[in-house]
Short mmCIF file of C-alpha atoms in Angstrom, two decimals:
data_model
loop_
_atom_site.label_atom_id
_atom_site.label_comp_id
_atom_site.label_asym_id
_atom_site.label_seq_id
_atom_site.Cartn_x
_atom_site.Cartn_y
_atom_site.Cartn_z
CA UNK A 1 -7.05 22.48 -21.24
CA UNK A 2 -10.56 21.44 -22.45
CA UNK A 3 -9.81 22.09 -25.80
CA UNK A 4 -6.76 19.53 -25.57
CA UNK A 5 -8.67 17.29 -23.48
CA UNK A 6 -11.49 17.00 -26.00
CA UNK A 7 -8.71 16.34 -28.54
CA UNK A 8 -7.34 13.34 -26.72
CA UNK A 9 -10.40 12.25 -26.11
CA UNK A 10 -11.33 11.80 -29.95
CA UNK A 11 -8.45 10.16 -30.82
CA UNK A 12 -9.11 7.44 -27.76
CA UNK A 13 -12.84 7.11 -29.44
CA UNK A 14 -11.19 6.50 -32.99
CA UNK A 15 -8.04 4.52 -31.62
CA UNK A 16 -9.09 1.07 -32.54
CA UNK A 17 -6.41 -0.09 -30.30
CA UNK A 18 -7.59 1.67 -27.66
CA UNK A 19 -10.90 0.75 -27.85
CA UNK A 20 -9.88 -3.16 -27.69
CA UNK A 21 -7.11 -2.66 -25.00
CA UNK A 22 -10.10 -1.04 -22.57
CA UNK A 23 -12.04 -4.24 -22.35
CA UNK A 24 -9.08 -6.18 -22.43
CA UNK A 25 -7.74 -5.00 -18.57
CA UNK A 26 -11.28 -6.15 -17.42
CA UNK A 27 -11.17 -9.70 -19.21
CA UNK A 28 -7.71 -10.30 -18.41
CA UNK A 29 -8.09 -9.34 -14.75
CA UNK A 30 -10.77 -11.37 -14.04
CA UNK A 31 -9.65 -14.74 -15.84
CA UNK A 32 -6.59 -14.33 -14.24
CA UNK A 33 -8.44 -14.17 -10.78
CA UNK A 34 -10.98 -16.47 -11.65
CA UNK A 35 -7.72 -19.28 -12.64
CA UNK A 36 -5.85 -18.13 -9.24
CA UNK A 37 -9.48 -18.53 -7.11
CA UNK A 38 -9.84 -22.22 -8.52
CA UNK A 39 -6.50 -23.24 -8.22
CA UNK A 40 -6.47 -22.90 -4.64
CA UNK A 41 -8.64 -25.55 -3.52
CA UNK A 42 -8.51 -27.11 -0.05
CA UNK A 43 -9.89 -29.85 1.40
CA UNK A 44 -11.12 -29.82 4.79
CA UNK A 45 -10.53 -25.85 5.80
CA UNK A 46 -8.14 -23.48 4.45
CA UNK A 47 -4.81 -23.08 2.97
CA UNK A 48 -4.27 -20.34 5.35
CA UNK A 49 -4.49 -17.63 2.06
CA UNK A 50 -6.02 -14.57 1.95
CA UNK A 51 -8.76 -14.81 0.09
CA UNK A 52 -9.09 -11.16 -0.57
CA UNK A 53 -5.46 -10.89 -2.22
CA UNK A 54 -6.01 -13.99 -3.96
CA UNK A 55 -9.50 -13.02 -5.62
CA UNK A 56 -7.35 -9.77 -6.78
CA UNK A 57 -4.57 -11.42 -8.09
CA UNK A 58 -5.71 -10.66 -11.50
CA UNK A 59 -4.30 -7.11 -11.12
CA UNK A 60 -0.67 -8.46 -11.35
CA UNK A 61 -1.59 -9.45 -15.18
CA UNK A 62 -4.39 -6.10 -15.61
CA UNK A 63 -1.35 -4.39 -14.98
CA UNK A 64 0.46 -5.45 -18.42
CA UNK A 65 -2.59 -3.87 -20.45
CA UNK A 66 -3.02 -0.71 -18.34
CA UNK A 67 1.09 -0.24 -19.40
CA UNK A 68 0.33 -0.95 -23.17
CA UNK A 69 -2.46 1.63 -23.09
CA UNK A 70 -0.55 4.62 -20.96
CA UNK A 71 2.80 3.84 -23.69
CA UNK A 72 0.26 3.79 -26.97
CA UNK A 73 -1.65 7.17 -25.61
CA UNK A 74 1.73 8.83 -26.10
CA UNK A 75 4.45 6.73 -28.02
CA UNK A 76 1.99 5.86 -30.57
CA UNK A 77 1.62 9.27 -31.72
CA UNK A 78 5.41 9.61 -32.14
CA UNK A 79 5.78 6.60 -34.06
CA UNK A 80 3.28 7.88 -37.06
CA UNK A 81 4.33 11.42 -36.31
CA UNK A 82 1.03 12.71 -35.13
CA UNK A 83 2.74 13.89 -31.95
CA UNK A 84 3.94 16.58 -33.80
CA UNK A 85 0.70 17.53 -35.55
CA UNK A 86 -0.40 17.85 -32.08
CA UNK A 87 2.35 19.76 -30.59
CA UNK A 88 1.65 22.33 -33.32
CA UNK A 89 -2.40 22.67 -32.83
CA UNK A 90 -1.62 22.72 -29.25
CA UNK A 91 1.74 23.97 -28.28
CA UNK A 92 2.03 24.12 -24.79
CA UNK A 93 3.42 20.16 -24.03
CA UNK A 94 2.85 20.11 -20.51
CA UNK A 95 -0.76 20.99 -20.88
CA UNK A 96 -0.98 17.90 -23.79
CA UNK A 97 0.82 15.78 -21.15
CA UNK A 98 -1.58 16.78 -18.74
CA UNK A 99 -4.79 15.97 -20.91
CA UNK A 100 -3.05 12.49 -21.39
CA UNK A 101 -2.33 11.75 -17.69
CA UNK A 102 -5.80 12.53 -16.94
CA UNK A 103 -7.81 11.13 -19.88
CA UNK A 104 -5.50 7.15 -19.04
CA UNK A 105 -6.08 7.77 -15.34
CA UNK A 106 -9.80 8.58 -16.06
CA UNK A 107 -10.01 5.63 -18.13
CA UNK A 108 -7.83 3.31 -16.11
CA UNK A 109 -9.70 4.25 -13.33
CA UNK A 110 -12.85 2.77 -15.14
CA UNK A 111 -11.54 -0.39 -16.73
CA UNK A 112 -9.93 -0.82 -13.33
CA UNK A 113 -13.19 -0.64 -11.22
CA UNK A 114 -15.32 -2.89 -12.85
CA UNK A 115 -12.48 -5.14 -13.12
CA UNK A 116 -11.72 -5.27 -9.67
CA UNK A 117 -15.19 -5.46 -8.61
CA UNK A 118 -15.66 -8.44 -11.17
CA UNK A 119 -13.17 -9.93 -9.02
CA UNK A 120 -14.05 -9.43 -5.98
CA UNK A 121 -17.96 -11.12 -7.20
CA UNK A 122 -15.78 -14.11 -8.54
CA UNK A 123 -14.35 -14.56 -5.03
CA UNK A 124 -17.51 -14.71 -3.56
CA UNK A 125 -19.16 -16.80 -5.42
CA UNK A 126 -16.00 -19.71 -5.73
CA UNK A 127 -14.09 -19.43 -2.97
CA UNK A 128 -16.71 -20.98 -0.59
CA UNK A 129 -17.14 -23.96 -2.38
CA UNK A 130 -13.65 -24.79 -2.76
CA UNK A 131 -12.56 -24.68 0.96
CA UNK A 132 -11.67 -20.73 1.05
CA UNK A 133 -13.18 -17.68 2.59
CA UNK A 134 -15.56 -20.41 4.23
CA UNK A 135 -15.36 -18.30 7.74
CA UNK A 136 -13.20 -21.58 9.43
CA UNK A 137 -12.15 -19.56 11.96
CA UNK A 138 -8.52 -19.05 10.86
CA UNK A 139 -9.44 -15.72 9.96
CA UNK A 140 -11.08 -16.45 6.11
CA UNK A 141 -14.23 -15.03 4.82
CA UNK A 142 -14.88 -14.37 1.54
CA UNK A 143 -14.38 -11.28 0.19
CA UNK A 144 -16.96 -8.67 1.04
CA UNK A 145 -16.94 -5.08 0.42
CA UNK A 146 -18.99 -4.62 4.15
CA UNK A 147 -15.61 -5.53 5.77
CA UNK A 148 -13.36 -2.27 5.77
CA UNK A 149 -9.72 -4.26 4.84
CA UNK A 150 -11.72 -5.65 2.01
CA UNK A 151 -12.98 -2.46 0.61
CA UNK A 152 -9.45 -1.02 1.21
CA UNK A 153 -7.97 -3.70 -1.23
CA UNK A 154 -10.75 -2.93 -3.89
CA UNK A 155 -10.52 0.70 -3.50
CA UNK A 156 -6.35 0.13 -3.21
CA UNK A 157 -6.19 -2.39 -6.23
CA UNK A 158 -7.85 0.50 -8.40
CA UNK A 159 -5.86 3.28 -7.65
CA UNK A 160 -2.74 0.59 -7.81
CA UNK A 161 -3.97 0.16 -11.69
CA UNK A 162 -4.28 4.15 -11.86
CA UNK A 163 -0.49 4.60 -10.52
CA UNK A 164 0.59 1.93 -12.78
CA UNK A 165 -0.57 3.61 -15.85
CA UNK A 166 0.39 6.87 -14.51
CA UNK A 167 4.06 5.42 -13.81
CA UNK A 168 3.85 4.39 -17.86
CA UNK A 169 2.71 7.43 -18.84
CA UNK A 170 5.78 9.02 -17.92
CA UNK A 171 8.53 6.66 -18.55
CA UNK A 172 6.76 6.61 -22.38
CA UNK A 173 7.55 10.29 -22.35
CA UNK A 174 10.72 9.93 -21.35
CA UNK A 175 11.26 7.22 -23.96
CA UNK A 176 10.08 7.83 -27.39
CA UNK A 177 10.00 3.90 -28.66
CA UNK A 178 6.69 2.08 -27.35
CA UNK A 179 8.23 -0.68 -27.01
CA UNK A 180 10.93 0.09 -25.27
CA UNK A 181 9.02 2.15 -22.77
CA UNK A 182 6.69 -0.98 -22.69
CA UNK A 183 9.90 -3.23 -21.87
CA UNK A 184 11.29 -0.94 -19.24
CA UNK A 185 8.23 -0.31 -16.88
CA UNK A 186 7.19 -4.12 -17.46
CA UNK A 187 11.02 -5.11 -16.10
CA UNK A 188 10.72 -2.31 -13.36
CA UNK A 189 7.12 -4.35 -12.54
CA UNK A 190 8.07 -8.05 -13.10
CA UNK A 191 11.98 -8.11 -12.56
CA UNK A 192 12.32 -6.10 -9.38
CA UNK A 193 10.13 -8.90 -7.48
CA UNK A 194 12.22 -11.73 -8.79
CA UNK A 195 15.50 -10.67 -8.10
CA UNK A 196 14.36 -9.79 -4.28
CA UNK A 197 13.07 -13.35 -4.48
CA UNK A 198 16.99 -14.96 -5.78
CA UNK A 199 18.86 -13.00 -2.73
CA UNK A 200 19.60 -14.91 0.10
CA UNK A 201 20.25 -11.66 2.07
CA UNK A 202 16.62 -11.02 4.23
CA UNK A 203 17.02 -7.51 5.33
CA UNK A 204 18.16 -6.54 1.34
CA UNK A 205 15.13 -9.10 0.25
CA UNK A 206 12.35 -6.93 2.61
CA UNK A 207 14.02 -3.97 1.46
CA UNK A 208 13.59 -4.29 -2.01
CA UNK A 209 10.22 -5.59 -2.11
CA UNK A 210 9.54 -2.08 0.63
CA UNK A 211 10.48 0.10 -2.40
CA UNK A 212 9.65 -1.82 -5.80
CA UNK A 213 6.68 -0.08 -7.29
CA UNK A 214 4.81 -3.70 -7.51
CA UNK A 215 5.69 -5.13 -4.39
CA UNK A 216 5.47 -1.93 -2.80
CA UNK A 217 1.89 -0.87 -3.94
CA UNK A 218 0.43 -4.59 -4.12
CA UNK A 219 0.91 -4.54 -0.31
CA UNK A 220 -2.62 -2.78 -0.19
CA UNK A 221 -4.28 -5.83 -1.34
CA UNK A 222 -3.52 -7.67 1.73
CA UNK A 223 -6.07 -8.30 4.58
CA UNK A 224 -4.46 -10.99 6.84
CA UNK A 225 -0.69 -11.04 8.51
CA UNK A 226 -0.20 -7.74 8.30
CA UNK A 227 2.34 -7.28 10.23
CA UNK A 228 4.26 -9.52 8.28
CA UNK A 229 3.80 -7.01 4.82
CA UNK A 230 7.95 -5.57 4.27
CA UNK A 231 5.30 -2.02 4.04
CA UNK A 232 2.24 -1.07 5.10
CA UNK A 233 -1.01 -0.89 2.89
CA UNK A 234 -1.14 2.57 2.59
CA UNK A 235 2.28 3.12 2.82
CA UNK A 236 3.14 1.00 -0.13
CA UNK A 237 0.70 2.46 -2.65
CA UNK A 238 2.51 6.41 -1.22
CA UNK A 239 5.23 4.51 -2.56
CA UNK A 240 3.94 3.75 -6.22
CA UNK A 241 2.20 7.30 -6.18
CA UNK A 242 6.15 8.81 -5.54
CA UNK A 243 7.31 6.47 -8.71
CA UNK A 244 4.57 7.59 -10.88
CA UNK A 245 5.22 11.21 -9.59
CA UNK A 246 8.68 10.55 -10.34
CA UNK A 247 8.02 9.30 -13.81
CA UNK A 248 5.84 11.86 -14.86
CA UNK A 249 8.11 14.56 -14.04
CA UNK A 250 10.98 13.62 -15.58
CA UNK A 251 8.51 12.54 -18.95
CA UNK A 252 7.29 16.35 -18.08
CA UNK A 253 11.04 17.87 -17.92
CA UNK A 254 12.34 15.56 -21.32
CA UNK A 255 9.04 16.31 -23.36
CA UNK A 256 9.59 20.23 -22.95
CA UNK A 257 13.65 20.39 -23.67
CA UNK A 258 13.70 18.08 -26.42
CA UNK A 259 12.31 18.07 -30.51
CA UNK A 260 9.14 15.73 -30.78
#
C-alpha cells in the first residue's frame, strides 16, 4: 500500500493539472463566499440569514473543483492509457483504488480546510459592517469558531468537500470517460436540488432534498431554524458518507471485473 501510495503521490506532484486544480477549490470557495457575504446587505438589522451558512456558501461552487480533481485522479489515467501501466506495476486494483481514495481525501481534506476557514475569516470581518452577524438579537452573530454550531459547520463543510470527492471518486471508476463521470455527479449535485425546488408536492419536495447528496449533506452548515432543516446536521452528512460509500463500492466492484 505504501509503495502505491507513493506512486500516486508522484504523479499528483507532476500533474500540472492537479497542481492548479488544488489552489483553485480554495480561490473559488472563498470568492464565491466573499460575493454571497456582500450581497446580503441589510439596512437597519438583519435579513433574518444565517450568517454561518451564508459565509460557507462558497462550498456549493468548491464542490465543482473537488469533482474535477477526484474524476482526473482516475479517468485521466484511462484516457492516455497510463491506467494500465499502473495496473501492471501494481496489480492488485482495489489497493490502487484505495491509494487514490485516500491520497483526494487527504488532499481534499487540505484544500478544503483552509478554504473553509478562509471563509469563515471573510464572514467575520464583512458581515458586521453590512447589517449581518451584528448580534441584533434575532439570533445573528458572526461566525465564530468559539460557538459549537459554528465549528460544526466548519468542521461539517470540510468533511462535506471530502464526501464529495469521495462520491466522484467512485462514480469515475464506474465510468471510464472524465467527462462523463464529471457530468453525472455534477447533475446528481446541481439537478437533484432543482427539481425538488419545481414540485409542488411538499412532503415529495422535503423528501428529496432529505436524501440528495447536496441537500442532504449541506444541512450541516446550518446554525439557525433547525428544526426547519428536511434532515438533521449530522444526519445529512451520514447521508452523503452512504452515497460516497455507495459510489466507491460499486467503482470498487466494476474496476476489478472489467479490462482497464
Amino acid at each position: 500500500m505504501n509503495r502505491v501510495l507513493h506512486a500516486e503521490w508522484t504523479k499528483v506532484r507532476t500533474e500540472p493539472t492537479a497542481r492548479w486544480l488544488l489552489p483553485t477549490i480554495v480561490v473559488a470557495t472563498v470568492l464565491v463566499s466573499l460575493l454571497a457575504i456582500a450581497a446580503a446587505s441589510c439596512e437597519g438589522g438583519g435579513c433574518g440569514l444565517d450568517p454561518v451558512a451564508l459565509s460557507l456558501a462558497g462550498v456549493q461552487l468548491g464542490q465543482a473543483v473537488v469533482v474535477m480533481l477526484a474524476v482526473l485522479a482516475i479517468d485521466g489515467e484511462q484516457g492516455t492509457g497510463l491506467l494500465r501501466t499502473t495496473f501492471t506495476a501494481a496489480p492488485r486494483r482495489m489497493v490502487v483504488l484505495a491509494a487514490k481514495a485516500v491520497l483526494t481525501g487527504g488532499l481534499t481534506l487540505a484544500a478544503g480546510t483552509v478554504a473553509v476557514l478562509g471563509c469563515v475569516a471573510a464572514g467575520r470581518a464583512i458581515l458586521p459592517g453590512n447589517g449581518n452577524g451584528n448580534g441584533n438579537g434575532n439570533g445573528n452573530a458572526a461566525p465564530s469558531l468559539a460557538d459549537g454550531p459554528t465549528l460544526r459547520a466548519v468542521v461539517g463543510s470540510v468533511l462535506y468537500l471530502v464526501l464529495i470527492g469521495l462520491l466522484a471518486l467512485g462514480v469515475a471508476a464506474a465510468i471510464r470517460d472524465s467527462a462523463a463521470a464529471m457530468g453525472a455527479v455534477l447533475a446528481l449535485l446541481y439537478a437533484v436540488p432543482l427539481v425538488a425546488a419545481a414540485i409542488n408536492d411538499p412532503e415529495l419536495q422535503r423528501t428529496l432534498r432529505r436524501f440528495a447528496p447536496m441537500t442532504a449533506g449541506l444541512a450541516v452548515q446550518a446554525t439557525t431554524d433547525l428544526d426547519d432543516l428536511p434532515i438533521g446536521p449530522w444526519a445529512g452528512l451520514a447521508v452523503l458518507a452512504a452515497w460516497s460509500g455507495a459510489s466507491l463500492l460499486l467503482g470498487a466492484l466494476l474496476l476489478h471485473h472489467r479490462d482497464p
